[in-house]
CSV table of C-alpha atoms in Angstrom, one decimal:
chain,number,residue,atom,x,y,z
A,1,MET,CA,0.0,0.0,0.0
A,2,LEU,CA,2.8,2.4,0.8
A,3,ASP,CA,4.2,1.9,-2.7
A,4,ASN,CA,0.9,3.1,-4.2
A,5,PRO,CA,1.6,6.7,-5.2
A,6,THR,CA,-2.1,7.7,-4.6
A,7,ILE,CA,-2.5,6.2,-1.2
A,8,GLY,CA,1.1,5.8,0.1
A,9,ALA,CA,1.9,9.5,0.0
A,10,ASN,CA,-1.0,10.3,2.3
A,11,VAL,CA,-0.3,7.7,5.0
A,12,ASP,CA,1.3,9.2,8.1
A,13,GLY,CA,0.4,6.4,10.6
A,14,CYS,CA,-0.7,2.9,10.8
A,15,ILE,CA,-1.7,0.1,13.2
A,16,VAL,CA,0.4,-3.1,13.0
A,17,CYS,CA,-1.8,-6.1,14.0
A,18,THR,CA,-0.2,-8.9,12.0
A,19,PRO,CA,1.3,-12.3,13.1
A,20,HIS,CA,4.1,-11.6,15.6
A,21,ALA,CA,6.8,-12.9,13.3
A,22,LYS,CA,6.0,-10.1,10.8
A,23,HIS,CA,6.2,-7.2,13.3
A,24,PHE,CA,9.9,-6.6,12.9
A,25,GLN,CA,9.9,-6.6,9.1
A,26,ILE,CA,6.8,-4.3,8.9
A,27,ARG,CA,8.0,-1.9,11.6
A,28,GLU,CA,11.4,-1.7,9.9
A,29,GLU,CA,9.8,-0.9,6.5
A,30,LEU,CA,7.6,1.7,8.1
A,31,LEU,CA,10.6,3.4,9.8
A,32,GLN,CA,12.6,3.4,6.5
A,33,GLU,CA,9.6,4.8,4.6
A,34,GLY,CA,9.4,7.6,7.2
A,35,LYS,CA,13.1,8.2,6.7
A,36,LYS,CA,12.6,8.6,3.0
A,37,ARG,CA,9.8,11.0,3.6
A,38,GLY,CA,11.7,13.0,6.2
A,39,LYS,CA,9.4,12.2,9.1
A,40,LEU,CA,8.8,9.3,11.4
A,41,MET,CA,5.7,7.2,10.7
A,42,ASN,CA,3.2,7.1,13.6
A,43,ILE,CA,2.8,3.5,14.5
A,44,LEU,CA,0.7,1.6,17.0
A,45,MET,CA,1.9,-2.0,17.2
A,46,GLU,CA,0.2,-4.9,18.9
A,47,LYS,CA,2.5,-6.7,21.4
A,48,PRO,CA,4.9,-8.3,21.3
A,49,MET,CA,7.0,-5.7,19.6
A,50,THR,CA,9.2,-8.4,18.1
A,51,THR,CA,9.8,-12.1,18.6
A,52,ASN,CA,13.3,-11.8,20.0
A,53,ILE,CA,15.4,-9.2,21.9
A,54,HIS,CA,17.9,-8.6,19.0
A,55,GLN,CA,15.1,-7.4,16.8
A,56,ALA,CA,13.7,-5.3,19.6
A,57,HIS,CA,17.2,-3.7,20.0
A,58,SER,CA,17.4,-3.0,16.3
A,59,LEU,CA,13.9,-1.4,16.1
A,60,HIS,CA,14.6,0.7,19.3
A,61,ASN,CA,17.9,1.9,17.8
A,62,LEU,CA,16.3,2.7,14.4
A,63,ALA,CA,13.4,4.5,16.0
A,64,THR,CA,15.7,6.5,18.3
A,65,THR,CA,17.9,7.5,15.4
A,66,LEU,CA,14.9,8.5,13.2
A,67,SER,CA,12.6,9.9,15.8
A,68,ASN,CA,11.4,13.5,15.9
A,69,PRO,CA,8.7,15.3,17.8
A,70,LYS,CA,6.1,14.7,15.1
A,71,GLY,CA,6.2,10.9,15.1
A,72,CYS,CA,5.6,8.2,17.6
A,73,PHE,CA,5.9,4.5,18.1
A,74,LEU,CA,3.5,2.8,20.6
A,75,VAL,CA,3.2,-0.8,21.6
A,76,ASN,CA,-0.2,-1.8,22.8
A,77,HIS,CA,-0.3,-3.9,26.0
A,78,SER,CA,-3.7,-5.3,26.7
A,79,ALA,CA,-4.2,-6.3,30.3
A,80,ASN,CA,-7.5,-8.0,29.9
A,81,PHE,CA,-6.4,-11.4,30.9
A,82,GLN,CA,-4.2,-10.5,33.9
A,83,THR,CA,-5.5,-11.5,37.3
A,84,GLN,CA,-6.0,-7.9,38.5
A,85,ALA,CA,-8.2,-7.1,35.4
A,86,ARG,CA,-10.3,-10.3,35.9
A,87,THR,CA,-10.8,-9.5,39.6
A,88,ALA,CA,-11.8,-5.9,38.9
A,89,ARG,CA,-14.3,-7.2,36.3
A,90,GLU,CA,-15.8,-9.7,38.8
A,91,VAL,CA,-16.1,-7.0,41.5
A,92,VAL,CA,-17.9,-4.6,39.1
A,93,LEU,CA,-20.2,-7.3,37.8
A,94,SER,CA,-21.1,-8.4,41.3
A,95,GLY,CA,-22.5,-5.0,42.1
A,96,LYS,CA,-20.3,-4.6,45.2
A,97,THR,CA,-19.1,-1.2,43.9
A,98,GLY,CA,-22.5,0.2,43.1
A,99,LYS,CA,-23.3,1.8,39.8
A,100,ILE,CA,-20.1,2.8,37.9
A,101,ARG,CA,-20.6,6.2,36.4
A,102,HIS,CA,-17.1,7.1,35.3
A,103,VAL,CA,-13.8,5.4,35.0
A,104,ALA,CA,-10.4,7.0,34.2
A,105,GLY,CA,-7.2,5.0,34.0
A,106,PHE,CA,-3.6,5.6,33.1
A,107,MET,CA,-0.9,3.0,32.6
A,108,ALA,CA,2.7,3.9,32.1
A,109,SER,CA,5.7,1.6,32.0
A,110,PRO,CA,8.8,3.2,30.6
A,111,LEU,CA,10.8,0.2,29.4
A,112,SER,CA,13.7,1.9,27.6
A,113,TRP,CA,16.0,0.6,30.4
A,114,ILE,CA,15.7,-2.8,28.8
A,115,PHE,CA,17.6,-1.7,25.8
A,116,ASP,CA,20.4,-0.1,27.9
A,117,ASP,CA,21.4,-3.3,29.6
A,118,PRO,CA,23.3,-5.7,27.2
A,119,SER,CA,22.4,-8.7,29.4
A,120,ASN,CA,18.7,-8.4,28.5
């Protein structure tokens, strides 16, 4: 699609939700495309980012090298199946909390330290 001159020139972001083994190749191609265009492609990628740490290091280094304030790379982390999420769902469904009128949440986990430690 990015090779299509009509569509590709207008794409400035994408969601990568492909089989895990394809994540590295697709992300790398998107970063290189952004480099050709002179701006980082905005990307939301389903987890895992890659299937091995060497590919993760490579993408991190490429994204860091090519990044600018107008582009971003995000990895989605869905917590739906974690014990805490299941427990919260059960509590809400049980009615113990009363009627829920509003929920706001924020999750942040800066993981760049993973790439700074060669033993990872």
